[in-house]
Coordinates of N, CA, C and O in Angstrom, one line a residue:
X1 N -36.0 -11.4 22.7 CA -34.8 -10.8 23.4 C -33.5 -11.4 22.8 O -33.5 -12.6 22.6
X2 N -32.5 -10.6 22.5 CA -31.3 -11.0 22.0 C -30.2 -10.7 23.1 O -30.0 -9.5 23.3
X3 N -29.7 -11.7 23.7 CA -28.7 -11.5 24.7 C -27.3 -11.8 24.2 O -27.1 -12.8 23.5
X4 N -26.3 -11.0 24.6 CA -24.9 -11.2 24.2 C -24.0 -11.3 25.4 O -24.1 -10.5 26.4
X5 N -23.2 -12.4 25.5 CA -22.3 -12.6 26.6 C -20.8 -12.6 26.0 O -20.6 -12.9 24.9
X6 N -19.9 -12.2 26.9 CA -18.5 -12.3 26.6 C -18.1 -13.8 26.7 O -18.3 -14.4 27.7
X7 N -17.5 -14.3 25.6 CA -17.2 -15.8 25.6 C -16.1 -16.1 26.5 O -16.0 -17.2 27.0
X8 N -15.2 -15.1 26.8 CA -14.0 -15.4 27.7 C -14.4 -15.5 29.2 O -13.9 -16.3 29.9
X9 N -15.3 -14.6 29.6 CA -15.6 -14.6 31.1 C -17.1 -14.8 31.4 O -17.4 -14.8 32.6
X10 N -17.9 -14.9 30.4 CA -19.3 -15.3 30.7 C -20.2 -14.1 31.2 O -21.3 -14.3 31.6
X11 N -19.6 -12.9 31.1 CA -20.4 -11.7 31.6 C -21.3 -11.2 30.4 O -20.9 -11.2 29.3
X12 N -22.5 -10.8 30.8 CA -23.5 -10.3 29.8 C -23.0 -8.9 29.3 O -22.6 -8.0 30.1
X13 N -23.0 -8.7 28.0 CA -22.6 -7.5 27.4 C -23.8 -6.6 27.0 O -23.9 -5.4 27.2
X14 N -24.9 -7.3 26.5 CA -26.1 -6.6 26.0 C -27.3 -7.4 26.1 O -27.2 -8.7 26.1
X15 N -28.4 -6.8 26.3 CA -29.7 -7.4 26.4 C -30.7 -6.6 25.5 O -31.2 -5.5 25.9
X16 N -30.9 -7.0 24.3 CA -31.7 -6.2 23.3 C -33.1 -6.8 23.2 O -33.2 -8.0 22.9
X17 N -34.1 -6.0 23.4 CA -35.5 -6.5 23.4 C -36.1 -6.0 22.1 O -35.9 -5.0 21.6
X18 N -37.0 -6.9 21.6 CA -37.8 -6.7 20.5 C -39.3 -6.6 20.9 O -39.6 -7.2 21.9
X19 N -40.1 -6.0 20.1 CA -41.5 -5.9 20.4 C -42.4 -7.1 20.0 O -43.6 -7.1 20.0
X20 N -41.7 -8.2 19.8 CA -42.4 -9.4 19.3 C -41.7 -10.7 19.8 O -40.5 -10.6 20.2
X21 N -42.4 -11.8 19.9 CA -41.7 -13.0 20.3 C -41.2 -13.8 19.0 O -40.5 -14.8 19.1
X22 N -41.5 -13.3 17.9 CA -41.2 -13.9 16.6 C -39.8 -13.5 16.1 O -39.7 -12.9 15.0
X23 N -38.8 -13.8 16.8 CA -37.4 -13.4 16.4 C -36.6 -14.7 16.2 O -36.7 -15.7 17.0
X24 N -36.0 -14.8 15.0 CA -35.2 -16.0 14.7 C -33.8 -15.5 14.5 O -33.5 -14.6 13.6
X25 N -32.9 -16.0 15.3 CA -31.5 -15.6 15.1 C -30.8 -16.7 14.3 O -31.0 -17.9 14.6
X26 N -30.0 -16.3 13.3 CA -29.4 -17.3 12.5 C -27.9 -17.4 12.7 O -27.4 -18.4 13.1
X27 N -27.2 -16.3 12.3 CA -25.8 -16.5 12.2 C -25.1 -15.2 12.6 O -25.6 -14.1 12.2
X28 N -24.0 -15.3 13.2 CA -23.1 -14.1 13.5 C -22.5 -13.7 12.2 O -22.1 -14.5 11.3
X29 N -22.3 -12.4 12.0 CA -21.6 -11.9 10.8 C -20.1 -11.9 11.2 O -19.7 -11.4 12.3
X30 N -19.2 -12.3 10.2 CA -17.8 -12.3 10.5 C -17.4 -10.9 10.9 O -17.8 -9.9 10.4
X31 N -16.5 -10.8 11.9 CA -16.1 -9.5 12.5 C -16.6 -9.5 14.0 O -16.1 -8.7 14.8
X32 N -17.6 -10.3 14.3 CA -18.0 -10.5 15.7 C -18.9 -9.5 16.3 O -19.2 -9.5 17.5
X33 N -19.4 -8.5 15.5 CA -20.2 -7.4 16.1 C -21.7 -7.5 15.8 O -22.5 -6.8 16.4
X34 N -22.0 -8.3 14.7 CA -23.4 -8.3 14.3 C -23.9 -9.7 14.1 O -23.2 -10.6 13.9
X35 N -25.3 -9.8 14.1 CA -26.0 -11.0 13.7 C -27.0 -10.7 12.7 O -27.6 -9.6 12.6
X36 N -27.4 -11.8 11.9 CA -28.5 -11.7 11.0 C -29.7 -12.4 11.7 O -29.6 -13.5 12.2
X37 N -30.8 -11.6 11.8 CA -32.0 -12.2 12.4 C -33.2 -11.9 11.4 O -33.1 -11.2 10.5
X38 N -34.3 -12.6 11.8 CA -35.5 -12.4 11.0 C -36.6 -12.1 12.1 O -36.8 -12.8 13.0
X39 N -37.3 -10.9 11.9 CA -38.4 -10.5 12.8 C -39.6 -10.3 12.0 O -39.6 -9.4 11.1
X40 N -40.6 -11.2 12.2 CA -41.9 -11.1 11.4 C -41.7 -10.9 9.9 O -42.2 -10.0 9.3
X41 N -40.8 -11.7 9.3 CA -40.7 -11.7 7.9 C -39.7 -10.6 7.4 O -39.5 -10.5 6.2
X42 N -39.1 -9.9 8.3 CA -38.1 -8.8 7.8 C -36.7 -9.2 8.3 O -36.5 -9.4 9.5
X43 N -35.8 -9.4 7.4 CA -34.4 -9.7 7.8 C -33.7 -8.4 8.2 O -33.9 -7.4 7.6
X44 N -32.9 -8.6 9.3 CA -32.2 -7.4 9.8 C -30.8 -7.8 10.2 O -30.5 -9.0 10.6
X45 N -29.9 -6.8 10.2 CA -28.6 -7.0 10.7 C -28.6 -6.2 12.0 O -28.9 -5.0 12.0
X46 N -28.2 -6.8 13.1 CA -28.3 -6.2 14.4 C -26.9 -6.1 15.1 O -26.2 -7.1 15.1
X47 N -26.5 -4.9 15.5 CA -25.2 -4.7 16.2 C -25.5 -5.3 17.6 O -26.4 -4.9 18.3
X48 N -24.7 -6.3 18.0 CA -25.0 -7.0 19.2 C -24.6 -6.3 20.5 O -24.9 -6.7 21.6
X49 N -23.9 -5.1 20.3 CA -23.6 -4.3 21.5 C -24.6 -3.2 21.7 O -25.1 -2.9 22.7
X50 N -24.8 -2.4 20.6 CA -25.7 -1.2 20.7 C -27.2 -1.5 20.4 O -28.0 -0.7 20.8
X51 N -27.5 -2.6 19.7 CA -28.8 -2.9 19.3 C -29.3 -2.2 18.0 O -30.4 -2.3 17.6
X52 N -28.4 -1.4 17.4 CA -28.7 -0.7 16.2 C -29.0 -1.7 15.1 O -28.3 -2.6 14.9
X53 N -30.1 -1.5 14.3 CA -30.5 -2.4 13.3 C -30.6 -1.8 11.9 O -31.0 -0.7 11.8
X54 N -30.2 -2.6 10.9 CA -30.4 -2.2 9.5 C -31.3 -3.3 8.9 O -30.9 -4.5 9.0
X55 N -32.4 -2.9 8.4 CA -33.3 -3.8 7.7 C -32.7 -4.1 6.3 O -32.2 -3.2 5.7
X56 N -32.8 -5.3 5.9 CA -32.4 -5.6 4.5 C -33.5 -5.2 3.6 O -34.7 -5.5 3.8
X57 N -33.2 -4.4 2.6 CA -34.2 -3.9 1.6 C -34.8 -5.1 0.9 O -34.0 -6.0 0.3
X58 N -36.1 -5.2 0.8 CA -36.7 -6.2 0.1 C -38.2 -5.8 -0.3 O -38.7 -4.9 0.3
X59 N -38.7 -6.4 -1.3 CA -40.0 -6.0 -1.8 C -41.2 -6.6 -1.1 O -42.2 -6.1 -1.1
X60 N -41.0 -7.7 -0.4 CA -42.0 -8.4 0.3 C -41.4 -9.1 1.5 O -40.2 -9.3 1.6
X61 N -42.3 -9.5 2.5 CA -41.8 -10.1 3.6 C -41.3 -11.5 3.3 O -41.7 -12.1 2.2
X62 N -40.5 -12.1 4.1 CA -39.8 -13.4 3.9 C -40.6 -14.5 4.7 O -40.9 -14.2 5.9
X63 N -40.8 -15.6 4.1 CA -41.3 -16.8 4.8 C -40.2 -17.3 5.7 O -39.1 -17.7 5.2
X64 N -40.4 -17.2 7.0 CA -39.4 -17.6 8.0 C -38.9 -19.0 7.8 O -37.7 -19.3 8.1
X65 N -39.7 -19.9 7.3 CA -39.3 -21.3 7.2 C -38.5 -21.5 5.9 O -37.9 -22.6 5.8
X66 N -38.5 -20.6 5.0 CA -37.9 -20.8 3.7 C -37.0 -19.6 3.3 O -37.2 -19.1 2.2
X67 N -36.2 -19.1 4.2 CA -35.2 -18.1 3.8 C -33.9 -18.7 4.0 O -33.5 -18.9 5.2
X68 N -33.2 -19.0 3.0 CA -31.8 -19.5 3.1 C -30.8 -18.4 2.7 O -31.1 -17.6 1.9
X69 N -29.7 -18.4 3.3 CA -28.7 -17.4 3.1 C -27.3 -17.9 3.2 O -27.1 -19.0 3.7
X70 N -26.4 -17.1 2.7 CA -25.0 -17.3 2.9 C -24.3 -16.0 3.1 O -24.7 -15.0 2.5
X71 N -23.4 -15.9 4.0 CA -22.7 -14.7 4.3 C -21.2 -14.9 3.9 O -20.6 -15.9 4.2
X72 N -20.7 -13.9 3.2 CA -19.3 -14.1 2.7 C -18.3 -14.1 3.9 O -18.6 -13.6 5.0
X73 N -17.1 -14.6 3.7 CA -16.2 -14.8 4.8 C -15.7 -13.5 5.4 O -15.2 -13.5 6.6
X74 N -15.8 -12.4 4.7 CA -15.4 -11.1 5.2 C -16.5 -10.3 5.9 O -16.3 -9.2 6.4
X75 N -17.7 -10.9 5.8 CA -18.9 -10.2 6.5 C -19.3 -9.0 5.7 O -20.0 -8.1 6.3
X76 N -19.1 -8.9 4.4 CA -19.6 -7.8 3.6 C -20.9 -8.0 2.9 O -21.7 -7.0 2.7
X77 N -21.2 -9.2 2.5 CA -22.4 -9.5 1.7 C -23.2 -10.6 2.2 O -22.6 -11.6 2.8
X78 N -24.5 -10.6 2.0 CA -25.4 -11.7 2.3 C -26.1 -12.1 0.9 O -26.6 -11.2 0.2
X79 N -26.1 -13.4 0.6 CA -26.8 -13.9 -0.5 C -28.0 -14.6 0.1 O -27.8 -15.6 0.8
X80 N -29.2 -14.2 -0.3 CA -30.4 -14.8 0.2 C -31.2 -15.4 -0.9 O -31.3 -14.9 -2.0
X81 N -31.8 -16.6 -0.6 CA -32.7 -17.2 -1.5 C -34.2 -17.0 -1.0 O -34.5 -17.3 0.2
X82 N -35.0 -16.5 -1.8 CA -36.4 -16.3 -1.4 C -37.4 -16.8 -2.5 O -36.9 -17.2 -3.6
X83 N -38.6 -16.8 -2.2 CA -39.7 -17.2 -3.2 C -39.7 -18.7 -3.3 O -39.6 -19.3 -4.4
X84 N -39.8 -19.4 -2.2 CA -39.7 -20.9 -2.1 C -41.0 -21.5 -2.8 O -42.1 -21.0 -2.5
X85 N -40.8 -22.4 -3.7 CA -41.8 -23.1 -4.4 C -41.7 -24.6 -4.1 O -40.7 -25.2 -4.4
X86 N -42.7 -25.2 -3.5 CA -42.6 -26.6 -3.2 C -43.4 -27.4 -4.2 O -44.5 -27.1 -4.6
X87 N -42.8 -28.5 -4.7 CA -43.4 -29.4 -5.6 C -44.2 -30.4 -4.9 O -43.7 -31.0 -3.9
X88 N -45.4 -30.7 -5.3 CA -46.2 -31.7 -4.7 C -45.8 -33.1 -5.2 O -46.1 -34.1 -4.6
X89 N -45.1 -33.1 -6.3 CA -44.8 -34.4 -7.0 C -43.5 -35.0 -6.5 O -43.4 -36.1 -6.2
X90 N -42.4 -34.1 -6.4 CA -41.1 -34.6 -6.1 C -40.3 -33.6 -5.3 O -40.2 -32.4 -5.8
X91 N -39.8 -34.0 -4.2 CA -39.0 -33.1 -3.3 C -37.8 -32.5 -4.1 O -37.4 -31.4 -3.8
X92 N -37.2 -33.3 -5.0 CA -36.1 -32.8 -5.8 C -36.5 -31.6 -6.7 O -35.6 -30.9 -7.2
X93 N -37.8 -31.3 -6.9 CA -38.2 -30.2 -7.8 C -38.5 -29.0 -7.0 O -38.9 -28.0 -7.5
X94 N -38.4 -29.0 -5.6 CA -38.5 -27.8 -4.8 C -37.4 -26.8 -5.2 O -36.3 -27.2 -5.6
X95 N -37.8 -25.5 -5.2 CA -36.8 -24.6 -5.6 C -37.1 -23.2 -5.0 O -38.1 -22.9 -4.4
X96 N -36.1 -22.3 -5.2 CA -36.2 -20.9 -4.8 C -36.3 -20.1 -6.1 O -35.5 -20.4 -7.0
X97 N -37.1 -19.0 -6.1 CA -37.2 -18.3 -7.4 C -36.2 -17.1 -7.5 O -35.9 -16.7 -8.6
X98 N -35.7 -16.6 -6.4 CA -34.9 -15.4 -6.4 C -33.6 -15.5 -5.6 O -33.6 -16.2 -4.5
X99 N -32.6 -14.9 -6.1 CA -31.3 -14.8 -5.4 C -31.1 -13.3 -5.2 O -31.1 -12.6 -6.2
X100 N -31.0 -12.8 -4.0 CA -30.8 -11.4 -3.7 C -29.5 -11.2 -2.9 O -29.2 -12.0 -2.0
X101 N -28.7 -10.2 -3.3 CA -27.4 -9.9 -2.7 C -27.6 -8.6 -2.0 O -28.0 -7.6 -2.6
X102 N -27.2 -8.6 -0.6 CA -27.3 -7.3 0.1 C -25.9 -6.9 0.7 O -25.1 -7.8 0.9
X103 N -25.8 -5.6 0.9 CA -24.6 -5.1 1.6 C -24.9 -5.2 3.1 O -25.9 -4.7 3.6
X104 N -24.0 -5.9 3.9 CA -24.2 -6.1 5.3 C -24.3 -4.8 6.1 O -25.1 -4.6 7.0
X105 N -23.4 -3.9 5.7 CA -23.3 -2.6 6.5 C -24.4 -1.7 6.3 O -24.8 -1.0 7.3
X106 N -25.0 -1.6 5.2 CA -26.1 -0.7 4.9 C -27.5 -1.3 4.8 O -28.5 -0.7 5.0
X107 N -27.5 -2.7 4.6 CA -28.8 -3.3 4.4 C -29.4 -3.1 3.0 O -30.4 -3.7 2.7
X108 N -28.6 -2.4 2.2 CA -29.1 -2.1 0.8 C -29.0 -3.3 -0.1 O -28.0 -4.0 -0.1
X109 N -30.0 -3.5 -0.9 CA -29.9 -4.6 -1.9 C -29.0 -4.2 -3.1 O -29.2 -3.1 -3.6
X110 N -28.0 -5.0 -3.4 CA -27.1 -4.7 -4.4 C -27.7 -5.1 -5.8 O -27.6 -4.4 -6.8
X111 N -28.3 -6.3 -5.8 CA -28.9 -6.8 -7.0 C -29.8 -8.0 -6.7 O -29.7 -8.6 -5.6
X112 N -30.6 -8.3 -7.6 CA -31.5 -9.5 -7.5 C -31.5 -10.2 -8.8 O -31.5 -9.6 -9.9
X113 N -31.5 -11.5 -8.8 CA -31.6 -12.4 -10.0 C -32.8 -13.2 -9.8 O -33.0 -13.8 -8.8
X114 N -33.6 -13.3 -10.9 CA -34.7 -14.2 -10.9 C -34.2 -15.6 -11.4 O -34.4 -15.9 -12.5
X115 N -33.6 -16.3 -10.5 CA -33.0 -17.6 -10.8 C -33.9 -18.7 -10.2 O -34.6 -18.4 -9.3
X116 N -33.8 -19.8 -10.7 CA -34.4 -21.0 -10.1 C -33.4 -21.8 -9.5 O -32.7 -22.7 -10.1
X117 N -33.1 -21.6 -8.2 CA -32.1 -22.3 -7.5 C -32.7 -23.5 -6.9 O -33.9 -23.5 -6.5
X118 N -31.9 -24.5 -6.7 CA -32.4 -25.8 -6.3 C -32.7 -26.0 -4.9 O -33.7 -26.6 -4.5
X119 N -31.8 -25.6 -4.0 CA -32.0 -25.9 -2.6 C -31.1 -24.9 -1.8 O -30.4 -24.1 -2.3
X120 N -31.1 -25.1 -0.4 CA -30.5 -24.2 0.5 C -29.0 -24.1 0.3 O -28.4 -23.1 0.7
X121 N -28.3 -25.1 -0.2 CA -26.8 -25.0 -0.3 C -26.4 -24.5 -1.7 O -25.3 -24.8 -2.1
X122 N -27.2 -23.8 -2.4 CA -26.9 -23.5 -3.8 C -26.3 -22.2 -4.0 O -26.1 -21.8 -5.1
X123 N -25.9 -21.4 -3.0 CA -25.2 -20.2 -3.2 C -24.0 -20.2 -2.3 O -24.1 -20.3 -1.1
X124 N -22.8 -20.0 -2.9 CA -21.6 -20.1 -2.1 C -20.7 -19.0 -2.6 O -20.4 -18.8 -3.7
X125 N -20.2 -18.2 -1.6 CA -19.2 -17.1 -1.9 C -17.8 -17.7 -2.0 O -17.5 -18.7 -1.3
X126 N -17.0 -17.1 -2.8 CA -15.6 -17.5 -2.9 C -14.9 -17.0 -1.6 O -15.4 -16.1 -0.9
X127 N -13.8 -17.6 -1.2 CA -13.2 -17.2 0.1 C -12.8 -15.7 0.2 O -12.9 -15.1 1.2
X128 N -12.5 -15.1 -1.0 CA -12.2 -13.6 -0.9 C -13.5 -12.8 -1.1 O -13.4 -11.6 -1.0
X129 N -14.7 -13.4 -1.2 CA -16.0 -12.7 -1.3 C -16.2 -12.0 -2.6 O -17.2 -11.3 -2.7
X130 N -15.4 -12.2 -3.6 CA -15.6 -11.5 -4.9 C -16.5 -12.2 -5.9 O -17.1 -11.6 -6.8
X131 N -16.7 -13.5 -5.7 CA -17.5 -14.3 -6.6 C -18.5 -15.1 -5.8 O -18.3 -15.4 -4.7
X132 N -19.5 -15.5 -6.5 CA -20.5 -16.4 -5.9 C -20.9 -17.5 -6.9 O -21.1 -17.2 -8.1
X133 N -21.1 -18.7 -6.4 CA -21.5 -19.8 -7.2 C -23.0 -19.9 -6.9 O -23.5 -19.9 -5.8
X134 N -23.8 -20.1 -8.0 CA -25.2 -20.4 -7.9 C -25.5 -21.7 -8.6 O -25.1 -21.9 -9.8
X135 N -26.2 -22.6 -7.9 CA -26.6 -23.9 -8.5 C -28.1 -23.7 -8.9 O -28.9 -23.4 -8.1
X136 N -28.4 -24.0 -10.2 CA -29.7 -23.8 -10.7 C -30.5 -25.1 -10.8 O -29.9 -26.2 -10.8
X137 N -31.8 -25.0 -10.9 CA -32.7 -26.1 -11.0 C -32.4 -27.0 -12.2 O -32.8 -28.1 -12.2
X138 N -31.8 -26.4 -13.3 CA -31.6 -27.2 -14.5 C -30.2 -27.8 -14.4 O -29.7 -28.3 -15.5
X139 N -29.5 -27.9 -13.3 CA -28.2 -28.5 -13.0 C -27.1 -27.7 -13.7 O -26.0 -28.2 -13.9
X140 N -27.3 -26.4 -14.0 CA -26.3 -25.5 -14.4 C -25.7 -24.8 -13.2 O -26.4 -24.5 -12.2
X141 N -24.4 -24.7 -13.2 CA -23.7 -24.0 -12.1 C -23.1 -22.7 -12.7 O -22.4 -22.8 -13.7
X142 N -23.5 -21.5 -12.2 CA -23.0 -20.3 -12.7 C -22.1 -19.6 -11.7 O -22.3 -19.7 -10.5
X143 N -21.1 -18.9 -12.2 CA -20.1 -18.2 -11.4 C -20.3 -16.7 -11.7 O -20.1 -16.4 -12.9
X144 N -20.7 -15.9 -10.8 CA -21.0 -14.5 -11.0 C -20.1 -13.6 -10.1 O -19.7 -14.0 -9.0
X145 N -20.0 -12.3 -10.5 CA -19.4 -11.3 -9.6 C -20.4 -11.1 -8.4 O -21.6 -10.8 -8.6
X146 N -19.9 -11.2 -7.2 CA -20.7 -11.1 -6.0 C -21.3 -9.7 -5.8 O -22.4 -9.5 -5.3
X147 N -20.6 -8.6 -6.3 CA -21.0 -7.3 -6.1 C -22.0 -6.8 -7.1 O -23.0 -6.1 -6.8
X148 N -21.8 -7.2 -8.4 CA -22.7 -6.7 -9.5 C -23.6 -7.8 -10.0 O -24.6 -7.4 -10.7
X149 N -23.4 -9.1 -9.8 CA -24.2 -10.1 -10.4 C -23.8 -10.5 -11.9 O -24.4 -11.3 -12.5
X150 N -22.8 -9.8 -12.4 CA -22.3 -10.1 -13.8 C -21.8 -11.5 -13.9 O -21.0 -12.0 -13.1
X151 N -22.4 -12.2 -14.8 CA -22.0 -13.6 -15.1 C -20.6 -13.7 -15.6 O -20.3 -13.1 -16.6
X152 N -19.7 -14.5 -15.0 CA -18.4 -14.8 -15.5 C -18.5 -16.0 -16.5 O -18.0 -15.9 -17.6
X153 N -19.1 -17.1 -16.0 CA -19.2 -18.3 -16.9 C -20.2 -19.3 -16.2 O -20.5 -19.1 -15.0
X154 N -20.6 -20.2 -17.0 CA -21.5 -21.3 -16.5 C -20.9 -22.6 -16.7 O -20.2 -22.8 -17.7
X155 N -21.1 -23.5 -15.8 CA -20.6 -24.9 -15.9 C -21.8 -25.8 -16.2 O -22.8 -25.7 -15.5
X156 N -21.7 -26.6 -17.3 CA -22.9 -27.4 -17.7 C -22.4 -28.9 -17.9 O -21.2 -29.2 -17.9
X157 N -23.4 -29.7 -18.2 CA -23.1 -31.1 -18.6 C -23.1 -32.1 -17.4 O -22.6 -33.2 -17.5
X158 N -23.7 -31.7 -16.3 CA -23.9 -32.6 -15.2 C -25.0 -33.6 -15.5 O -26.0 -33.3 -16.0
X159 N -24.8 -34.9 -15.1 CA -25.7 -35.9 -15.4 C -26.9 -35.9 -14.4 O -28.0 -36.3 -14.7
X160 N -26.6 -35.5 -13.1 CA -27.6 -35.5 -12.1 C -27.7 -34.0 -11.5 O -26.9 -33.2 -11.8
X161 N -28.7 -33.9 -10.7 CA -28.9 -32.6 -10.0 C -27.7 -32.3 -9.1 O -27.2 -33.1 -8.4
X162 N -27.1 -31.1 -9.3 CA -26.0 -30.7 -8.5 C -26.5 -30.3 -7.1 O -27.4 -29.4 -7.0
X163 N -26.0 -30.9 -6.0 CA -26.5 -30.6 -4.7 C -25.6 -29.6 -3.9 O -26.1 -28.9 -3.0
X164 N -24.3 -29.5 -4.2 CA -23.5 -28.6 -3.5 C -22.2 -28.3 -4.3 O -21.8 -29.1 -5.2
X165 N -21.7 -27.1 -4.1 CA -20.4 -26.7 -4.7 C -19.6 -25.9 -3.8 O -20.1 -25.4 -2.7
X166 N -18.4 -25.7 -4.1 CA -17.5 -24.9 -3.2 C -16.2 -24.5 -3.9 O -16.0 -24.8 -5.0
X167 N -15.5 -23.6 -3.2 CA -14.2 -23.1 -3.7 C -13.1 -23.7 -2.8 O -13.3 -24.0 -1.6
X168 N -11.9 -23.9 -3.5 CA -10.7 -24.2 -2.7 C -10.4 -22.9 -1.9 O -10.7 -21.8 -2.3
X169 N -9.6 -23.1 -0.8 CA -9.3 -22.0 0.1 C -8.5 -20.9 -0.7 O -8.6 -19.7 -0.3
X170 N -7.8 -21.2 -1.7 CA -7.0 -20.2 -2.5 C -7.7 -19.6 -3.7 O -7.1 -18.9 -4.5
X171 N -9.0 -19.9 -3.8 CA -9.9 -19.4 -4.9 C -9.5 -19.9 -6.3 O -10.1 -19.5 -7.3
X172 N -8.7 -21.0 -6.4 CA -8.2 -21.4 -7.7 C -9.0 -22.6 -8.2 O -9.0 -22.8 -9.4
X173 N -9.8 -23.2 -7.4 CA -10.6 -24.4 -7.9 C -12.0 -24.3 -7.4 O -12.3 -23.9 -6.3
X174 N -12.9 -24.8 -8.2 CA -14.3 -25.0 -7.8 C -14.6 -26.5 -7.8 O -14.2 -27.2 -8.8
X175 N -15.2 -27.0 -6.8 CA -15.5 -28.5 -6.8 C -17.0 -28.7 -6.5 O -17.7 -27.8 -6.1

């Protein structure tokens, strides 16, 4: 069950029932009307007032314990990491095989990259939602168009594994 309350007065707005107990709610979508959930390996965008759902297009179900995502600040796109591979030797070698970008409003997959991303904090949208940073397992950091996946440039030469990256609020710097 997904219940929604008005934050100002505490009154219940909606009570949306699912046919399973296996519902994982993650994050509200900017704009305040939808949430990203996972139901039995299928990611969905759910309107928290009407209960209308859009499934995210994907080729196979998602492992609920290893689906990491990022939603852009405008609530237009979701970047998801799938295909988790765990290293028995070294936790630092754990990685995700794919980066998939979806349109929030339609659930349609915009593109997929077969990247080897290092960990859950490795995909970051720019504040305007037009670019995305991807941190790769080889310590390369790439900056791509969020809508098409076209590579703008790569940052190389890091001595250690890059753990996190981000944008300044005005989109002018990457750190």
